[in-house]
CSV table of C-alpha atoms and ligand atoms in Angstrom, one decimal:
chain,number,residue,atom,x,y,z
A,370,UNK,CA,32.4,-31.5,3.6
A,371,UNK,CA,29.5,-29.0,3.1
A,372,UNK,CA,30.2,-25.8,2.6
A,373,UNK,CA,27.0,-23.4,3.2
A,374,UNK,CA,26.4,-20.5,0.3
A,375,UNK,CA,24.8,-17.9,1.8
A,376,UNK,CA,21.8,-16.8,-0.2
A,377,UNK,CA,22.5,-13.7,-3.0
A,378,UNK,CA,20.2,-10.6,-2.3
A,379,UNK,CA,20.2,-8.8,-5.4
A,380,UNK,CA,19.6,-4.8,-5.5
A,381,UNK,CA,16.8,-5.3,-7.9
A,382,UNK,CA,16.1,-8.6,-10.2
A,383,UNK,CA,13.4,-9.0,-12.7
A,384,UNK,CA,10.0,-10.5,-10.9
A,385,UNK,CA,7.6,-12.4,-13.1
A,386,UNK,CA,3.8,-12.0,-12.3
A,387,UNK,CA,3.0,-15.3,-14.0
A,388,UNK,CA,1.1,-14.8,-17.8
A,389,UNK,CA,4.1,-13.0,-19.1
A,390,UNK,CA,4.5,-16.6,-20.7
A,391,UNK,CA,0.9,-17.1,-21.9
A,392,UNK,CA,1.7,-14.2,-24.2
A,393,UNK,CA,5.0,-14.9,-25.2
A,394,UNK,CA,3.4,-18.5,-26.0
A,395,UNK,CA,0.9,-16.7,-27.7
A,396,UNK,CA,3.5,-14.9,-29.9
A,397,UNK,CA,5.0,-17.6,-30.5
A,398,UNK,CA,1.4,-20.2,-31.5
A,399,UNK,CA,0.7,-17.5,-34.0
A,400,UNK,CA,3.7,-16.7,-35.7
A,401,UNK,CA,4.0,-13.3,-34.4
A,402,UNK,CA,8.0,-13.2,-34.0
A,403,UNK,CA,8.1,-10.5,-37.1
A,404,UNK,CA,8.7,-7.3,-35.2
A,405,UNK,CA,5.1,-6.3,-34.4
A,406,UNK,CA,2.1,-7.9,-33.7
A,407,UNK,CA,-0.9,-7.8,-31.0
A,408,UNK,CA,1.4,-7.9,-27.8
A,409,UNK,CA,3.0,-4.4,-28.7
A,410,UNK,CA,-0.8,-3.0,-29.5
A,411,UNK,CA,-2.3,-4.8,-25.9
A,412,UNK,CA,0.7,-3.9,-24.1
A,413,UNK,CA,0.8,0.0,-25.1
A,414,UNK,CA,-2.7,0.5,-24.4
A,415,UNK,CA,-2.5,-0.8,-20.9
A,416,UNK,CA,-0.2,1.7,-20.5
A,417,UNK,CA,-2.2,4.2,-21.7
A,418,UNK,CA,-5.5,3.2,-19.5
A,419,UNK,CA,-2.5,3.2,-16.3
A,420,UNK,CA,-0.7,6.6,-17.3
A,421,UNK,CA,-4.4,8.0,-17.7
A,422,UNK,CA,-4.5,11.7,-19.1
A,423,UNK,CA,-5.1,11.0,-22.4
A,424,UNK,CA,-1.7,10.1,-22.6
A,425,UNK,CA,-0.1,8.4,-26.0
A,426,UNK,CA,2.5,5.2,-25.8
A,427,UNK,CA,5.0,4.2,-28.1
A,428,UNK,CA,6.6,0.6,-27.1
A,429,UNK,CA,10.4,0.7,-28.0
A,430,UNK,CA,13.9,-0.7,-27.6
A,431,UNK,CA,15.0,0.9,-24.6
A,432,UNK,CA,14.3,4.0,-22.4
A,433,UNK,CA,17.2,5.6,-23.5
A,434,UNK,CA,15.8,4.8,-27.3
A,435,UNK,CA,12.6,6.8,-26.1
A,436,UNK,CA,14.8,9.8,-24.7
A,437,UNK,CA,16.2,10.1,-28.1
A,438,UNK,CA,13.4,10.4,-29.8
A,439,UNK,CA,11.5,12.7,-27.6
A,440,UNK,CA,14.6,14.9,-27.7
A,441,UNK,CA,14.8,14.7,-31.4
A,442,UNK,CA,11.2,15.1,-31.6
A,443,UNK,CA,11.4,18.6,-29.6
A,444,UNK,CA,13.7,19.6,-32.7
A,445,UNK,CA,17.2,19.3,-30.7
A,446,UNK,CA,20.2,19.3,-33.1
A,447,UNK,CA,23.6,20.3,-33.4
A,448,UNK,CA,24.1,23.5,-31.7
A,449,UNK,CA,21.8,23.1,-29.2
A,450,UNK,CA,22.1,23.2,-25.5
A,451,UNK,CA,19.8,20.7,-23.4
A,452,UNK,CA,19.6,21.1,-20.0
A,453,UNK,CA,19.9,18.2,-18.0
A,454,UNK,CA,19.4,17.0,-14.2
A,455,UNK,CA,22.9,15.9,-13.1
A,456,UNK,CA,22.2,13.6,-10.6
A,457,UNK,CA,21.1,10.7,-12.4
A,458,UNK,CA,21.9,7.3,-14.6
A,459,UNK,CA,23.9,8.8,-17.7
A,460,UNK,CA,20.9,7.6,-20.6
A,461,UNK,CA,19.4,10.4,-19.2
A,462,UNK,CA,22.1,12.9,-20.9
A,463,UNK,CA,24.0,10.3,-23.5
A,464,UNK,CA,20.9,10.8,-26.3
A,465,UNK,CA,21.6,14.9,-26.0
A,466,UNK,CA,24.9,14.2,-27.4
A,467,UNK,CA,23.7,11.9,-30.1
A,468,UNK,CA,21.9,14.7,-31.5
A,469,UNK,CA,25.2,16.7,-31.5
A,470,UNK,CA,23.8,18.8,-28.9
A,471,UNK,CA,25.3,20.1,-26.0
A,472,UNK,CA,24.2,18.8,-22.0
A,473,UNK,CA,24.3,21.8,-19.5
A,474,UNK,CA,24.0,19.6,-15.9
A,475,UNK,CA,21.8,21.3,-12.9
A,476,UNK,CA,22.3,20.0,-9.4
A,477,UNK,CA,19.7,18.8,-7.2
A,478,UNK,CA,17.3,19.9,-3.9
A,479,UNK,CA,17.6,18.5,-1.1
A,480,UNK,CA,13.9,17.6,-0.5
A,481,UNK,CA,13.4,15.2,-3.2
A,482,UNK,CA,17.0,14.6,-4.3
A,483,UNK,CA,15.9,16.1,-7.8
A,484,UNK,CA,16.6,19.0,-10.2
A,485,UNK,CA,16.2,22.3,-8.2
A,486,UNK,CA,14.0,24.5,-9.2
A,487,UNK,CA,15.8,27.1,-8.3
A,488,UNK,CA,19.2,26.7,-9.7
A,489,UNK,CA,17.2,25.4,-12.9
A,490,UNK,CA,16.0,29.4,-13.1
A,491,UNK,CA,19.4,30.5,-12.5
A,492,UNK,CA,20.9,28.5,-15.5
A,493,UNK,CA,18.4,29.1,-18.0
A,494,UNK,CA,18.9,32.7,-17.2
A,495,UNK,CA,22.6,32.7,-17.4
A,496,UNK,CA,22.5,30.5,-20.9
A,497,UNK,CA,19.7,33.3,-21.9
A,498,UNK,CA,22.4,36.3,-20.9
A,499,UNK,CA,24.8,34.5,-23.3
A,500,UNK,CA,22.6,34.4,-26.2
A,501,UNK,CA,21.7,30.7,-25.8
A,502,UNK,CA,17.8,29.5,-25.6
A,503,UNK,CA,18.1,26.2,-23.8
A,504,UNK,CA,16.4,24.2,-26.4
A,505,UNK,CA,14.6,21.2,-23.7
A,506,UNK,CA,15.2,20.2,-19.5
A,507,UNK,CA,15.6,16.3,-19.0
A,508,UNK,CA,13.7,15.8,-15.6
A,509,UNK,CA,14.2,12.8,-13.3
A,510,UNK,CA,12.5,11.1,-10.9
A,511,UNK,CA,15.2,9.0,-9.5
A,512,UNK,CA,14.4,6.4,-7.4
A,513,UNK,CA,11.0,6.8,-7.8
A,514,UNK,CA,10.6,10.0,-6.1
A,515,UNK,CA,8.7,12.5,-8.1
A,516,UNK,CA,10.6,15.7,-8.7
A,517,UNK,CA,9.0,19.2,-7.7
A,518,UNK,CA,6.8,18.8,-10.4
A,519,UNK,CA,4.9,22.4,-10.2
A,520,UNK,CA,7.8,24.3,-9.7
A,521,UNK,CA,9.7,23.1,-12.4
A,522,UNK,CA,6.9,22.9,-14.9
A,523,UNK,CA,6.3,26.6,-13.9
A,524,UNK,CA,9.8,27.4,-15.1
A,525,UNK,CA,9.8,25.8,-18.1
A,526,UNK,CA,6.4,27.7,-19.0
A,527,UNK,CA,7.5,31.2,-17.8
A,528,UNK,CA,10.2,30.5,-20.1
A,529,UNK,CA,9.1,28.5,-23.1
A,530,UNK,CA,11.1,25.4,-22.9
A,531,UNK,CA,9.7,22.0,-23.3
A,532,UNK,CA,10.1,19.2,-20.6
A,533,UNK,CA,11.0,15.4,-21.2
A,534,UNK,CA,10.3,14.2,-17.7
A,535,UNK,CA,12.2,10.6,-17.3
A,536,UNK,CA,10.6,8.0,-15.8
A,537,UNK,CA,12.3,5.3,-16.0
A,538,UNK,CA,12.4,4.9,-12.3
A,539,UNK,CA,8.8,6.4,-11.5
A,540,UNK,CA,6.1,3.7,-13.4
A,541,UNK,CA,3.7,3.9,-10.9
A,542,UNK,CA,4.6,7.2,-9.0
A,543,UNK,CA,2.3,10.1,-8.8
A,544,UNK,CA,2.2,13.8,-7.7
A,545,UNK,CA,-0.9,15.3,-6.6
A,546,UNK,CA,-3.0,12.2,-8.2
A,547,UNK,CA,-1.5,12.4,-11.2
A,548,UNK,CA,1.1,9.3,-12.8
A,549,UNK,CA,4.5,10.2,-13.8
A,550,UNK,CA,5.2,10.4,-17.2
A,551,UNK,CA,2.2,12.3,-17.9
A,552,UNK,CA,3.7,15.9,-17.1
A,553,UNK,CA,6.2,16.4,-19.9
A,554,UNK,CA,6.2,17.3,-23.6
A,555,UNK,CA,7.4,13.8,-23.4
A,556,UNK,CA,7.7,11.5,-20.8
A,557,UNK,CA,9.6,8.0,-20.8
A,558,UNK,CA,9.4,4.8,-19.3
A,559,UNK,CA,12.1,1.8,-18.9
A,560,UNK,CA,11.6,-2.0,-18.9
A,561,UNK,CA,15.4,-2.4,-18.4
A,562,UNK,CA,15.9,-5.9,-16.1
A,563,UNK,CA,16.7,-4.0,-12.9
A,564,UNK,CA,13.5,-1.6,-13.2
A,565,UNK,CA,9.9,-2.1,-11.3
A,566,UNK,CA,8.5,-4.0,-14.1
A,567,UNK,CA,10.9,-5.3,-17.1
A,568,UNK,CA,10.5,-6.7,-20.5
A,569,UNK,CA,14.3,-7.4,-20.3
A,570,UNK,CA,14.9,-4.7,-21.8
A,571,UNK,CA,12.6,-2.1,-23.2
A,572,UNK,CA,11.0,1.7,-23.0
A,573,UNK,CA,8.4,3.8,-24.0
A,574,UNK,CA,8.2,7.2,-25.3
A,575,UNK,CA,4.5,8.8,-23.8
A,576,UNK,CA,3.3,11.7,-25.2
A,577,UNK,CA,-0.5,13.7,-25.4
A,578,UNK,CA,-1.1,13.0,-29.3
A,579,UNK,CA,-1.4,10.4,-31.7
A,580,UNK,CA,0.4,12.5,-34.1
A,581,UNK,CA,3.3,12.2,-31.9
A,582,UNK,CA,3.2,8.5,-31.0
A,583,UNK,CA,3.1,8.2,-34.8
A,584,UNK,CA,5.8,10.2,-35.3
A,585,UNK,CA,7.6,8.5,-32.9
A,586,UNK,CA,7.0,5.1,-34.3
A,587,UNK,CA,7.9,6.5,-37.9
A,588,UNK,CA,11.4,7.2,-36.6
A,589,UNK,CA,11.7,4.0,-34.8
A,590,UNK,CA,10.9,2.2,-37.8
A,591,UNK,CA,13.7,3.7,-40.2
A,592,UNK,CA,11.7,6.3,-40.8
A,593,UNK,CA,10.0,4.3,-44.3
A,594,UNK,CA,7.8,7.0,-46.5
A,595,UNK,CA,4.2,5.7,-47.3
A,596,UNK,CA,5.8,4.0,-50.7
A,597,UNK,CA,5.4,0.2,-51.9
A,598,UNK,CA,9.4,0.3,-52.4
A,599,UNK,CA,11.4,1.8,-49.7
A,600,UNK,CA,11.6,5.2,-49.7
A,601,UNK,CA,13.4,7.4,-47.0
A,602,UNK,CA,12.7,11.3,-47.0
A,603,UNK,CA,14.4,11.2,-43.2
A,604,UNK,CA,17.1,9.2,-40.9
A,605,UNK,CA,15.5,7.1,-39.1
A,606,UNK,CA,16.2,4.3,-36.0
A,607,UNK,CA,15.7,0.6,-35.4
A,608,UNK,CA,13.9,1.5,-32.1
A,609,UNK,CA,10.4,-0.5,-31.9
A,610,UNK,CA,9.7,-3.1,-29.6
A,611,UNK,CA,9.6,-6.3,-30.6
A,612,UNK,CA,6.1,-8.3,-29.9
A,613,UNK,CA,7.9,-11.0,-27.7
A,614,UNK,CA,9.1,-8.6,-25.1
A,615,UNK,CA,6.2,-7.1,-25.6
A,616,UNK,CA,4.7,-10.4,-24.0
A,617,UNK,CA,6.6,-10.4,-21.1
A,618,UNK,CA,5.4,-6.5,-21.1
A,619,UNK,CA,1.4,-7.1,-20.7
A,620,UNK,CA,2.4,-9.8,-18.1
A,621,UNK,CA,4.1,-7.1,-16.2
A,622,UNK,CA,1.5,-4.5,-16.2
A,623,UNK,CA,-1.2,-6.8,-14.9
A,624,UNK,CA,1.2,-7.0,-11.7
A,625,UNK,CA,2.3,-3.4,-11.4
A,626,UNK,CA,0.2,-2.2,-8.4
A,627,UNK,CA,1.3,-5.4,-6.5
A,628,UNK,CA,5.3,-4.0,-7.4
A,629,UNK,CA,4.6,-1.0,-6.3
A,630,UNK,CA,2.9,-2.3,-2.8
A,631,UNK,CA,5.8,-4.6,-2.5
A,632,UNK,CA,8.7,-1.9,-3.1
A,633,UNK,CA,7.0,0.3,-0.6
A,634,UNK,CA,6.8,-2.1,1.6
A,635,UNK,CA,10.6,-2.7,1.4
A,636,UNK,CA,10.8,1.0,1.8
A,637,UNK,CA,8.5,1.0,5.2
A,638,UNK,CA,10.4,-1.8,6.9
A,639,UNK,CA,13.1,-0.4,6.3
A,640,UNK,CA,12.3,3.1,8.0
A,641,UNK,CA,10.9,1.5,10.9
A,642,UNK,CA,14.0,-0.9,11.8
A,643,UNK,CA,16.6,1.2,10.7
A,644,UNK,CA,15.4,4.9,11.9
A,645,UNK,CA,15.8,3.9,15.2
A,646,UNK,CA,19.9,4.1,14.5
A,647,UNK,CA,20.9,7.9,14.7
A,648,UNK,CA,23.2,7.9,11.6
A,649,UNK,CA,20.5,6.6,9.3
A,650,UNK,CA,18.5,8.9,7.2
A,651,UNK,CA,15.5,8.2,4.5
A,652,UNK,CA,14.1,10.2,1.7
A,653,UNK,CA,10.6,11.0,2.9
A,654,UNK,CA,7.7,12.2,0.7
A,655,UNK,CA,6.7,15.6,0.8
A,656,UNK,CA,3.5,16.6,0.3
A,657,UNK,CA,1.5,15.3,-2.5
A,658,UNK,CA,4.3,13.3,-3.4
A,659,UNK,CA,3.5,9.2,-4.0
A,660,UNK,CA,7.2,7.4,-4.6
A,661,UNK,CA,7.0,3.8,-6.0
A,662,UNK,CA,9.8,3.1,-3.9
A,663,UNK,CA,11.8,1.8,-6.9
A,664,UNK,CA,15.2,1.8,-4.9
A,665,UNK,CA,15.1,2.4,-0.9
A,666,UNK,CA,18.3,4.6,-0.4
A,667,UNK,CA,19.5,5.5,3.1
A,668,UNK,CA,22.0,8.4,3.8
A,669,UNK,CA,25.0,7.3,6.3
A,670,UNK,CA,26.8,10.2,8.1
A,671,UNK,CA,30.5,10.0,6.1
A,672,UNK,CA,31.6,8.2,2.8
A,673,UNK,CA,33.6,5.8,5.1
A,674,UNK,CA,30.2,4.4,6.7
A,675,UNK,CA,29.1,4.4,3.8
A,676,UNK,CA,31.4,1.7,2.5
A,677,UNK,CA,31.8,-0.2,5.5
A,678,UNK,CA,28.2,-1.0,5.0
A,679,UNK,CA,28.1,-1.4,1.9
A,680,UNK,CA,31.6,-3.6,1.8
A,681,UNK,CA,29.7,-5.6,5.1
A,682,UNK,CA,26.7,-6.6,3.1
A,683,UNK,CA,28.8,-8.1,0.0
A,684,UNK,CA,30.8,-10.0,2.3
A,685,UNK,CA,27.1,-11.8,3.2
A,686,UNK,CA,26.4,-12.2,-0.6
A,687,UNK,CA,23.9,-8.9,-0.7
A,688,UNK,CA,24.1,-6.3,-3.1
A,689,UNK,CA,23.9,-2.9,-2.6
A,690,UNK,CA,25.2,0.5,-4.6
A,691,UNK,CA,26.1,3.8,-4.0
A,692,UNK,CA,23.7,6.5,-4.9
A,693,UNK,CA,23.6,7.6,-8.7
A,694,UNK,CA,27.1,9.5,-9.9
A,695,UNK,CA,26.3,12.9,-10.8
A,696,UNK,CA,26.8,13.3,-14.4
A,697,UNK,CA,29.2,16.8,-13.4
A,698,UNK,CA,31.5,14.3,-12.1
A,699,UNK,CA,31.7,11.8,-14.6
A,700,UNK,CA,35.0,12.0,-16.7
A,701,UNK,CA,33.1,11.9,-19.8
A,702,UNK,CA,31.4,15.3,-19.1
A,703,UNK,CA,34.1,17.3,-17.7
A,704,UNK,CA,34.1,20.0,-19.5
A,705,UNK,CA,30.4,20.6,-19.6
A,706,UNK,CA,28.7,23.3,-17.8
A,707,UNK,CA,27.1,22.5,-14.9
A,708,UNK,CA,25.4,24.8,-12.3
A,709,UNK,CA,26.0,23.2,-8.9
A,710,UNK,CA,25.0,23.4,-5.3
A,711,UNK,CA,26.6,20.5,-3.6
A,712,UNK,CA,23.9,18.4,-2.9
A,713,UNK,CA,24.2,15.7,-5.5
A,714,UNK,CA,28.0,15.3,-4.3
A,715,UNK,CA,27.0,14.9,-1.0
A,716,UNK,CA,24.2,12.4,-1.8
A,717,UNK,CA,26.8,10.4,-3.8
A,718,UNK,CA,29.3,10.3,-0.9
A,719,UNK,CA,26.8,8.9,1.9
A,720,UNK,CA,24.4,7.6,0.2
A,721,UNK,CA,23.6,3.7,-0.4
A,722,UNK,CA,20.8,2.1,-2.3
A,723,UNK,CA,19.7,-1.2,-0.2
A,724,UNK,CA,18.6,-4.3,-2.0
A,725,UNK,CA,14.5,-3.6,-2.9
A,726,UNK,CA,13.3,-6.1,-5.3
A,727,UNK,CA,9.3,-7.0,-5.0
A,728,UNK,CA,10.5,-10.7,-4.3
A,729,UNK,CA,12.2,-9.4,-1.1
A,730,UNK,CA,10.7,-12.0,1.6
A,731,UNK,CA,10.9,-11.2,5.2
A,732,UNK,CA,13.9,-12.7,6.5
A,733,UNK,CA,16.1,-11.0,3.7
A,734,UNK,CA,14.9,-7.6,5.1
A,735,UNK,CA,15.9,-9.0,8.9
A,736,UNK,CA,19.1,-10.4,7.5
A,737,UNK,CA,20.0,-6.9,5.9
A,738,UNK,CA,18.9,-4.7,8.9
A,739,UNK,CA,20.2,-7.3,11.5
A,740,UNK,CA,23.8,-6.9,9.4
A,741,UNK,CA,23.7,-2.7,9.3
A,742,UNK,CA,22.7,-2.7,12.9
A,743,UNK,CA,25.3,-4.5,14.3
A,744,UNK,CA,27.7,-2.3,11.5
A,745,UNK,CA,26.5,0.7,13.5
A,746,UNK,CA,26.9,-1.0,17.0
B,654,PLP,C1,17.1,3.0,-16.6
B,654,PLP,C2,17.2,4.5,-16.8
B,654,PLP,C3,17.1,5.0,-18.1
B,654,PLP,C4,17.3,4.3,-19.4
B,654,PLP,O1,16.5,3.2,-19.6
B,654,PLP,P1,17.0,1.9,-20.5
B,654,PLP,O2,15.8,1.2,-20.8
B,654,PLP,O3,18.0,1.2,-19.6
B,654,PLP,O4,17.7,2.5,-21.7
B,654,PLP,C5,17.0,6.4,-18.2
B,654,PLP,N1,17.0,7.2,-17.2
B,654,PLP,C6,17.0,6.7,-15.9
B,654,PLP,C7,17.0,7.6,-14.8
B,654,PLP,C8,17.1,5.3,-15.7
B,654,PLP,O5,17.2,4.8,-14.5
C-alpha cells in the first residue's frame, strides 16, 4: 500500500543560487582550506560594493560573533549597562553578557514592531537619573523591517551613545535609500541557515573604517601581536570566517536581489489572499521603509487562533513559528530591567511567522492560504 507524504514547507531553508560550488571547488583546487584565502577577500568586498557608504566588512563565525565584537569594540565591560531592543532572537543581548555587562530590554512600537523611540528616551533618562551612562543600544530590524531609523539615531546622538544596529534579518533592507547595516557605529549581518542568504553559518561585523575592520579581524584572530613568535598583548577570539563558507558566501551575494524579490513576493501574496479574512493583519511599510521580507508574519486576533493555525499547518507538514519571545520574558533575563509598553507581549501572543523561503513555488503559497482560510471559515 502507498501511503502519500505530504510535501514539508519549511519556515525558511537555505537556497543555493548555483556558483556557490564553483568557489568552494575553487577553494578546494587551490588548497585554500587554511582559514583565509581569496573567497573571504571577494566575498567581503561584494559586501561592501552592496552595503555602499563607504562601509567596512569583516567576514566572521557567526552574527552573534560580530555583535560581540562590535560591543567589545565600543569599549563595553564589566559594569556596564547595554541597552537592548527586547523583542528579538536572544544573540542579540547574549554577547552583552559575555562582556560582563549588564542588558537593560526596551519594548517595541507598534508601527514597525521595533525598539520605540520613545520609551528608548525614557530609559536612557531614568538609567541617567541613577548615575548610569548607558554604554551602547542594540537595534533590530526583525523580520526585515527597518526600525525608525531617524528617530532612534537622533536619540542616540542627543545623548552620546553609540548604536550597533543588527541586521541579521535586514541584508537587503533599506530606509530612505540607504541599506541596513550602514547606520550604526557597527552594524551586523548573519549567514545563519535560516537567514535570506547563508553560508551555513556565518556573520559580519560592518563598520565606516578600515581601522575598525582591522581591529575587528585582530580580535577574531586571537588577537596575535605583529611578532614572528606568538605574542599576545590582548584576549582575543577564534571568530574569522573560514574561506570555504566563504565560497558558499560570494555564491550568495550574486543572488541576493533575486531573494529579496522572491521573499517579497511571498510577502505580497500573501497580503492579497489572506487580507481579505477580517482577523488577519500584516506589518505594512511606512514611509521610506523598504523590508526584505525575510519572514512574512501575520497577527491573528487571540493566542488561541493563533495556535489553531499554527497547530493546522503542522498537521499538513508546513512549518510555521510564533513571533520572536521578548527577551523580558525569557527566564534567563528575569531579573533585568526592562522598560515595557505591551506591545512585544502582544505581538508574541497573536503573532505567527508563515513559511517564506525564496524557493516557495506557487502552489505552496495556495496550499498554505487555502489551509488558513478554511481555519478561519
Ligand atoms: C540570526 C540572528 C542573530 C545571530 O546571528 P547568528 O549568525 O545566528 O549568530 C542576531 N540577531 C538576530 C535578530 C538574528 O535573527
Amino acid at each position: 500500500m502507498e501511503t502519500t507524504v505530504l510535501k514539508k514547507i519549511w519556515l525558511s531553508p537555505p537556497h543555493m543560487g548555483g556558483n556557490e560550488e564553483t568557489y568552494v571547488k575553487e577553494a578546494f583546487d587551490t588548497n585554500w582550506i587554511a582559514p583565509l584565502g581569496p573567497n573571504v577577500h571577494h566575498f567581503e568586498k561584494s559586501i561592501e560594493d552592496f552595503i555602499g557608504k563607504a562601509t567596512y566588512s569583516a567576514c566572521l563565525s557567526s552574527g552573534t560573533a560580530a555583535i560581540h565584537l562590535g560591543l567589545e569594540l565600543l569599549g563595553v565591560g564589566p559594569e556596564d549597562e547595554v541597552i537592548c531592543q527586547s523583542f528579538t532572537f536572544a544573540a542579540s543581548a547574549n554577547p552583552i553578557t559575555y562582556l560582563g555587562a549588564t542588558p537593560i530590554f526596551v519594548d517595541s512600537e507598534k508601527e514597525t514592531w521595533n525598539i520605540s523611540p520613545e520609551l528608548l528616551e525614557e530609559a536612557i533618562n531614568d538609567r541617567l537619573s541613577k548615575g548610569v551612562r548607558p554604554k551602547a543600544i542594540v537595534a533590530v530590524h526583525l523580520y526585515g523591517m527597518p526600525y525608525k531609523v531617524d528617530e532612534v539615531h537622533a536619540i542616540a546622538k542627543k545623548y552620546g551613545i553609540p548604536v550597533v544596529e543588527d541586521s541579521a534579518e535586514a541584508l537587503g533592507s533599506s530606509y530612505r535609500g540607504f541599506n541596513c547595516g550602514s547606520f550604526g557605529d557597527f552594524g551586523i549581518l548573519s549567514f545563519n541557515g535560516n537567514k535570506i542568504i547563508t553560508t551555513s553559518g556565518g556573520g559580519a561585523l560592518l563598520s565606516s573604517s578600515q581601522e575598525c575592520k582591522e581591529k575587528a579581524i585582530f580580535l577574531a584572530t586571537q588577537a596575535r601581536d605583529n611578532a614572528p613568535h606568538y605574542q599576545h598583548s590582548k584576549i582575543g577570539y577564534n571568530y574569522r570566517m573560514s574561506n570555504i563558507l566563504a565560497g558558499i558566501g560570494r555564491g550568495q551575494m550574486e543572488v541576493l536581489k533575486d531573494r529579496v524579490e522572491a521573499r517579497r513576493h511571498n510577502f505580497d501574496f500573501y497580503n492579497e489572499h489572506l487580507s481579505e479574512l477580517p482577523e488577519i493583519e500584516f506589518l505594512h511599510e511606512p514611509e521610506g521603509s523598504y523590508s526584505n521580507r525575510w519572514l512574512t508574519c501575520i497577527l491573528t486576533p487571540s493566542f488561541d487562533i493563533r495556535e489553531k493555525l499554527r497547530l493546522a499547518l503542522e498537521v499538513e507538514n508546513i512549518e510555521s513559528r510564533p513571533l520572536w519571545k521578548p527577551m523580558h520574558l525569557q527566564l534567563v533575563f528575569e531579573k533585568s530591567t526592562s522598560f515595557v509598553n505591551g506591545v512585544s507581549e502582544d505581538l508574541f501572543d497573536r503573532g505567527l511567522c508563515l513559511p517564506s523561503g525564496s524557493s516557495l513555488e506557487l502552489e505552496d503559497l495556495e496550499r498554505i492560504c487555502g489551509i488558513i482560510k478554511n481555519e478561519l471559515k
